[in-house]
């Protein structure tokens, strides 16, 4: 079965503003995110990518545009099921204020029980994304062969949930996974089991440098802004 390259979108204006964007329209890449996207074709230059699939949201489309420009033979397929979590009433709110919501403790410690007010549950988020991947695996294998490589550009919580699915981890453990903006995660699927072969690879170790302010114990909902 195929190898899936998962790319989280580059850093967005919502990331730098500390806002939970969700499906809010008009959220674009910031200057750093645009630079990350511009570097993506070079990082992927050796990979024989056969299909490109993207979340419909602007920040994902902007992230893959340089790759499409560099490889005009590739077309992009829009897949709503790998779009961001539907955060409902939380969409557009500051992450700092959401930290005081009682539901945030559930999102952090017991996400399989979390459902966003006016939005979807985290279980539903993972299920739709995993179903999309399985259908695309079959389609890519049918059209390009069992050893084909294809790419999906998606969002932090979606990618983390797909990694958990590939590893057989319960959704309640997925907050232990970290994927930074424009990081690359690769999963090789086989008939019997998937193999996680890259996780959150940015080629940059800046995020490991100790910071003046220690990192929070909680996982950043939506994926976080990455290294400063």
mmCIF file of C-alpha atoms in Angstrom:
data_model
loop_
_atom_site.group_PDB
_atom_site.id
_atom_site.type_symbol
_atom_site.label_atom_id
_atom_site.label_comp_id
_atom_site.label_asym_id
_atom_site.label_seq_id
_atom_site.Cartn_x
_atom_site.Cartn_y
_atom_site.Cartn_z
ATOM 1 C CA UNK A 1 0.000 0.000 0.000
ATOM 2 C CA UNK A 2 1.113 3.635 -0.468
ATOM 3 C CA UNK A 3 3.279 5.896 1.620
ATOM 4 C CA UNK A 4 1.447 8.972 2.877
ATOM 5 C CA UNK A 5 3.321 12.249 3.369
ATOM 6 C CA UNK A 6 1.394 14.425 5.823
ATOM 7 C CA UNK A 7 2.295 18.112 5.773
ATOM 8 C CA UNK A 8 0.931 20.453 8.376
ATOM 9 C CA UNK A 9 0.229 23.894 6.920
ATOM 10 C CA UNK A 10 2.834 26.599 7.460
ATOM 11 C CA UNK A 11 2.587 29.040 10.328
ATOM 12 C CA UNK A 12 -0.581 31.097 10.031
ATOM 13 C CA UNK A 13 -1.727 34.488 11.239
ATOM 14 C CA UNK A 14 -3.958 32.686 13.746
ATOM 15 C CA UNK A 15 -0.957 30.769 15.117
ATOM 16 C CA UNK A 16 0.985 33.955 15.781
ATOM 17 C CA UNK A 17 -2.062 35.729 17.234
ATOM 18 C CA UNK A 18 -2.837 32.828 19.581
ATOM 19 C CA UNK A 19 -6.279 32.265 18.075
ATOM 20 C CA UNK A 20 -8.015 28.933 17.540
ATOM 21 C CA UNK A 21 -8.864 29.356 13.866
ATOM 22 C CA UNK A 22 -10.884 26.253 13.101
ATOM 23 C CA UNK A 23 -12.823 26.814 9.878
ATOM 24 C CA UNK A 24 -12.788 30.611 10.188
ATOM 25 C CA UNK A 25 -12.347 31.938 6.621
ATOM 26 C CA UNK A 26 -9.485 34.194 5.576
ATOM 27 C CA UNK A 27 -6.784 32.710 7.819
ATOM 28 C CA UNK A 28 -3.614 32.964 5.736
ATOM 29 C CA UNK A 29 0.041 32.081 6.192
ATOM 30 C CA UNK A 30 2.114 34.725 7.931
ATOM 31 C CA UNK A 31 5.531 35.781 6.611
ATOM 32 C CA UNK A 32 7.305 32.863 8.218
ATOM 33 C CA UNK A 33 4.636 30.436 7.051
ATOM 34 C CA UNK A 34 5.061 31.660 3.475
ATOM 35 C CA UNK A 35 8.809 31.061 3.748
ATOM 36 C CA UNK A 36 8.172 27.569 5.099
ATOM 37 C CA UNK A 37 5.886 26.851 2.154
ATOM 38 C CA UNK A 38 8.473 28.186 -0.302
ATOM 39 C CA UNK A 39 11.038 25.734 1.100
ATOM 40 C CA UNK A 40 8.706 22.746 0.816
ATOM 41 C CA UNK A 41 9.468 21.844 -2.842
ATOM 42 C CA UNK A 42 13.154 21.530 -2.034
ATOM 43 C CA UNK A 43 12.512 19.365 0.999
ATOM 44 C CA UNK A 44 10.338 17.040 -1.076
ATOM 45 C CA UNK A 45 12.456 17.136 -4.240
ATOM 46 C CA UNK A 46 13.549 13.486 -4.106
ATOM 47 C CA UNK A 47 10.081 12.065 -3.522
ATOM 48 C CA UNK A 48 8.055 10.781 -6.511
ATOM 49 C CA UNK A 49 4.760 12.263 -5.330
ATOM 50 C CA UNK A 50 1.856 10.994 -7.435
ATOM 51 C CA UNK A 51 -1.121 12.814 -5.893
ATOM 52 C CA UNK A 52 -1.623 15.922 -3.745
ATOM 53 C CA UNK A 53 -4.643 16.129 -1.457
ATOM 54 C CA UNK A 54 -5.461 19.197 0.607
ATOM 55 C CA UNK A 55 -7.780 20.487 3.261
ATOM 56 C CA UNK A 56 -9.995 23.146 1.679
ATOM 57 C CA UNK A 57 -8.802 25.828 4.089
ATOM 58 C CA UNK A 58 -6.733 28.745 2.793
ATOM 59 C CA UNK A 59 -3.660 28.135 4.933
ATOM 60 C CA UNK A 60 -3.288 24.617 3.519
ATOM 61 C CA UNK A 61 -3.832 25.702 -0.071
ATOM 62 C CA UNK A 62 -1.201 28.414 0.342
ATOM 63 C CA UNK A 63 1.232 25.895 1.835
ATOM 64 C CA UNK A 64 1.129 23.527 -1.132
ATOM 65 C CA UNK A 65 0.998 26.163 -3.874
ATOM 66 C CA UNK A 66 4.814 26.410 -4.229
ATOM 67 C CA UNK A 67 4.957 22.622 -4.614
ATOM 68 C CA UNK A 68 2.277 22.726 -7.305
ATOM 69 C CA UNK A 69 4.138 25.542 -9.055
ATOM 70 C CA UNK A 70 7.337 23.478 -9.009
ATOM 71 C CA UNK A 71 5.572 20.351 -10.273
ATOM 72 C CA UNK A 72 2.975 21.472 -12.810
ATOM 73 C CA UNK A 73 2.130 17.857 -13.593
ATOM 74 C CA UNK A 74 0.458 17.576 -10.183
ATOM 75 C CA UNK A 75 -3.130 18.619 -9.566
ATOM 76 C CA UNK A 76 -4.597 19.186 -6.115
ATOM 77 C CA UNK A 77 -7.616 17.290 -4.844
ATOM 78 C CA UNK A 78 -9.670 18.985 -2.126
ATOM 79 C CA UNK A 79 -10.718 16.698 0.730
ATOM 80 C CA UNK A 80 -13.016 18.178 3.375
ATOM 81 C CA UNK A 81 -12.545 15.211 5.696
ATOM 82 C CA UNK A 82 -8.956 16.256 6.403
ATOM 83 C CA UNK A 83 -10.036 19.825 7.128
ATOM 84 C CA UNK A 84 -9.482 21.279 10.585
ATOM 85 C CA UNK A 85 -11.525 20.135 13.560
ATOM 86 C CA UNK A 86 -14.901 21.854 13.764
ATOM 87 C CA UNK A 87 -14.340 23.774 16.994
ATOM 88 C CA UNK A 88 -17.783 25.347 16.855
ATOM 89 C CA UNK A 89 -18.256 28.151 19.377
ATOM 90 C CA UNK A 90 -14.544 28.009 20.221
ATOM 91 C CA UNK A 91 -13.540 29.053 16.694
ATOM 92 C CA UNK A 92 -11.922 32.483 16.551
ATOM 93 C CA UNK A 93 -11.368 32.692 20.304
ATOM 94 C CA UNK A 94 -8.044 33.318 22.000
ATOM 95 C CA UNK A 95 -6.330 30.167 23.243
ATOM 96 C CA UNK A 96 -5.398 31.989 26.454
ATOM 97 C CA UNK A 97 -9.039 32.492 27.382
ATOM 98 C CA UNK A 98 -10.018 28.982 26.334
ATOM 99 C CA UNK A 99 -7.583 27.665 28.915
ATOM 100 C CA UNK A 100 -10.100 28.668 31.602
ATOM 101 C CA UNK A 101 -12.908 26.625 30.042
ATOM 102 C CA UNK A 102 -13.662 23.395 31.991
ATOM 103 C CA UNK A 103 -13.854 21.538 28.679
ATOM 104 C CA UNK A 104 -10.180 22.268 28.035
ATOM 105 C CA UNK A 105 -9.207 19.846 30.800
ATOM 106 C CA UNK A 106 -11.215 17.148 29.013
ATOM 107 C CA UNK A 107 -9.614 18.042 25.656
ATOM 108 C CA UNK A 108 -6.196 17.616 27.258
ATOM 109 C CA UNK A 109 -6.700 14.506 29.388
ATOM 110 C CA UNK A 110 -9.672 12.652 27.911
ATOM 111 C CA UNK A 111 -10.136 13.876 24.322
ATOM 112 C CA UNK A 112 -12.209 10.865 23.330
ATOM 113 C CA UNK A 113 -14.932 12.334 25.585
ATOM 114 C CA UNK A 114 -14.577 15.902 24.279
ATOM 115 C CA UNK A 115 -17.137 17.529 21.991
ATOM 116 C CA UNK A 116 -16.835 21.200 21.093
ATOM 117 C CA UNK A 117 -19.957 23.298 21.729
ATOM 118 C CA UNK A 118 -21.632 23.901 18.401
ATOM 119 C CA UNK A 119 -18.949 21.778 16.710
ATOM 120 C CA UNK A 120 -17.885 18.144 16.516
ATOM 121 C CA UNK A 121 -16.417 15.589 18.876
ATOM 122 C CA UNK A 122 -12.744 14.701 18.698
ATOM 123 C CA UNK A 123 -13.762 11.106 18.016
ATOM 124 C CA UNK A 124 -15.688 12.237 14.937
ATOM 125 C CA UNK A 125 -12.681 14.305 13.812
ATOM 126 C CA UNK A 126 -10.370 11.297 13.952
ATOM 127 C CA UNK A 127 -12.883 8.952 12.328
ATOM 128 C CA UNK A 128 -13.522 11.136 9.285
ATOM 129 C CA UNK A 129 -9.811 11.766 8.723
ATOM 130 C CA UNK A 130 -8.881 8.079 9.063
ATOM 131 C CA UNK A 131 -11.668 7.079 6.677
ATOM 132 C CA UNK A 132 -10.415 9.629 4.141
ATOM 133 C CA UNK A 133 -6.875 8.240 4.351
ATOM 134 C CA UNK A 134 -8.036 4.667 3.880
ATOM 135 C CA UNK A 135 -10.089 5.605 0.831
ATOM 136 C CA UNK A 136 -7.195 7.601 -0.650
ATOM 137 C CA UNK A 137 -4.798 4.716 0.036
ATOM 138 C CA UNK A 138 -7.000 2.448 -2.060
ATOM 139 C CA UNK A 139 -7.394 5.042 -4.808
ATOM 140 C CA UNK A 140 -3.666 5.806 -5.018
ATOM 141 C CA UNK A 141 -2.725 2.122 -5.041
ATOM 142 C CA UNK A 142 -5.282 1.441 -7.777
ATOM 143 C CA UNK A 143 -4.100 4.324 -9.959
ATOM 144 C CA UNK A 144 -0.346 4.349 -9.260
ATOM 145 C CA UNK A 145 0.668 1.040 -7.730
ATOM 146 C CA UNK A 146 1.414 -0.327 -4.287
ATOM 147 C CA UNK A 147 4.673 1.608 -3.826
ATOM 148 C CA UNK A 148 3.243 5.017 -4.694
ATOM 149 C CA UNK A 149 3.835 8.129 -2.588
ATOM 150 C CA UNK A 150 1.179 10.773 -2.111
ATOM 151 C CA UNK A 151 0.818 13.903 -0.020
ATOM 152 C CA UNK A 152 -1.894 15.360 2.183
ATOM 153 C CA UNK A 153 -1.741 18.902 3.572
ATOM 154 C CA UNK A 154 -3.775 19.177 6.737
ATOM 155 C CA UNK A 155 -3.850 20.509 10.314
ATOM 156 C CA UNK A 156 -2.190 19.778 13.643
ATOM 157 C CA UNK A 157 -4.985 17.945 15.436
ATOM 158 C CA UNK A 158 -5.898 15.996 12.284
ATOM 159 C CA UNK A 159 -2.321 14.823 11.728
ATOM 160 C CA UNK A 160 -1.873 13.916 15.388
ATOM 161 C CA UNK A 161 -5.059 11.860 15.289
ATOM 162 C CA UNK A 162 -3.876 10.043 12.139
ATOM 163 C CA UNK A 163 -0.551 9.247 13.785
ATOM 164 C CA UNK A 164 -2.406 7.844 16.794
ATOM 165 C CA UNK A 165 -4.563 5.746 14.468
ATOM 166 C CA UNK A 166 -1.477 4.420 12.658
ATOM 167 C CA UNK A 167 0.246 3.515 15.905
ATOM 168 C CA UNK A 168 -2.827 1.903 17.437
ATOM 169 C CA UNK A 169 -2.859 4.523 20.195
ATOM 170 C CA UNK A 170 -6.087 5.387 21.933
ATOM 171 C CA UNK A 171 -7.252 8.895 21.078
ATOM 172 C CA UNK A 172 -6.774 9.821 24.746
ATOM 173 C CA UNK A 173 -3.009 9.613 24.141
ATOM 174 C CA UNK A 174 -2.863 11.744 20.998
ATOM 175 C CA UNK A 175 -2.065 14.951 22.897
ATOM 176 C CA UNK A 176 1.383 13.460 23.554
ATOM 177 C CA UNK A 177 2.193 13.871 19.847
ATOM 178 C CA UNK A 178 3.613 17.143 18.477
ATOM 179 C CA UNK A 179 3.654 18.349 14.857
ATOM 180 C CA UNK A 180 4.948 21.856 14.153
ATOM 181 C CA UNK A 181 3.923 24.133 11.286
ATOM 182 C CA UNK A 182 5.078 22.826 7.887
ATOM 183 C CA UNK A 183 6.450 19.670 9.484
ATOM 184 C CA UNK A 184 6.458 16.425 7.544
ATOM 185 C CA UNK A 185 5.070 13.191 8.939
ATOM 186 C CA UNK A 186 5.271 10.011 6.863
ATOM 187 C CA UNK A 187 3.261 6.833 7.294
ATOM 188 C CA UNK A 188 3.918 3.762 5.163
ATOM 189 C CA UNK A 189 0.814 1.593 4.978
ATOM 190 C CA UNK A 190 0.956 -2.166 4.392
ATOM 191 C CA UNK A 191 -1.688 -4.858 4.212
ATOM 192 C CA UNK A 192 -1.303 -5.766 7.898
ATOM 193 C CA UNK A 193 -0.091 -2.613 9.648
ATOM 194 C CA UNK A 194 1.098 0.972 9.121
ATOM 195 C CA UNK A 195 4.640 2.098 9.920
ATOM 196 C CA UNK A 196 5.361 5.612 11.177
ATOM 197 C CA UNK A 197 8.619 6.496 9.413
ATOM 198 C CA UNK A 198 8.783 10.267 10.091
ATOM 199 C CA UNK A 199 7.088 12.369 12.752
ATOM 200 C CA UNK A 200 6.932 16.157 12.750
ATOM 201 C CA UNK A 201 10.171 16.510 10.773
ATOM 202 C CA UNK A 202 11.033 20.154 10.097
ATOM 203 C CA UNK A 203 14.740 19.685 9.482
ATOM 204 C CA UNK A 204 15.154 22.399 12.099
ATOM 205 C CA UNK A 205 16.065 21.836 15.754
ATOM 206 C CA UNK A 206 15.235 25.388 16.857
ATOM 207 C CA UNK A 207 12.172 24.258 18.775
ATOM 208 C CA UNK A 208 14.423 22.158 21.061
ATOM 209 C CA UNK A 209 16.359 25.190 22.309
ATOM 210 C CA UNK A 210 15.416 25.903 25.951
ATOM 211 C CA UNK A 211 13.208 28.961 26.244
ATOM 212 C CA UNK A 212 13.176 31.664 28.875
ATOM 213 C CA UNK A 213 9.581 30.730 29.617
ATOM 214 C CA UNK A 214 9.215 26.956 30.081
ATOM 215 C CA UNK A 215 6.724 25.222 27.780
ATOM 216 C CA UNK A 216 3.241 24.593 29.107
ATOM 217 C CA UNK A 217 2.216 21.155 30.316
ATOM 218 C CA UNK A 218 -0.888 21.225 28.104
ATOM 219 C CA UNK A 219 -0.858 20.337 24.413
ATOM 220 C CA UNK A 220 -1.617 23.281 22.106
ATOM 221 C CA UNK A 221 -5.104 22.794 20.698
ATOM 222 C CA UNK A 222 -4.921 23.187 16.933
ATOM 223 C CA UNK A 223 -1.208 22.378 16.895
ATOM 224 C CA UNK A 224 0.600 25.494 18.138
ATOM 225 C CA UNK A 225 2.800 28.023 16.376
ATOM 226 C CA UNK A 226 6.096 26.118 16.467
ATOM 227 C CA UNK A 227 9.500 27.561 17.267
ATOM 228 C CA UNK A 228 9.566 31.308 18.014
#
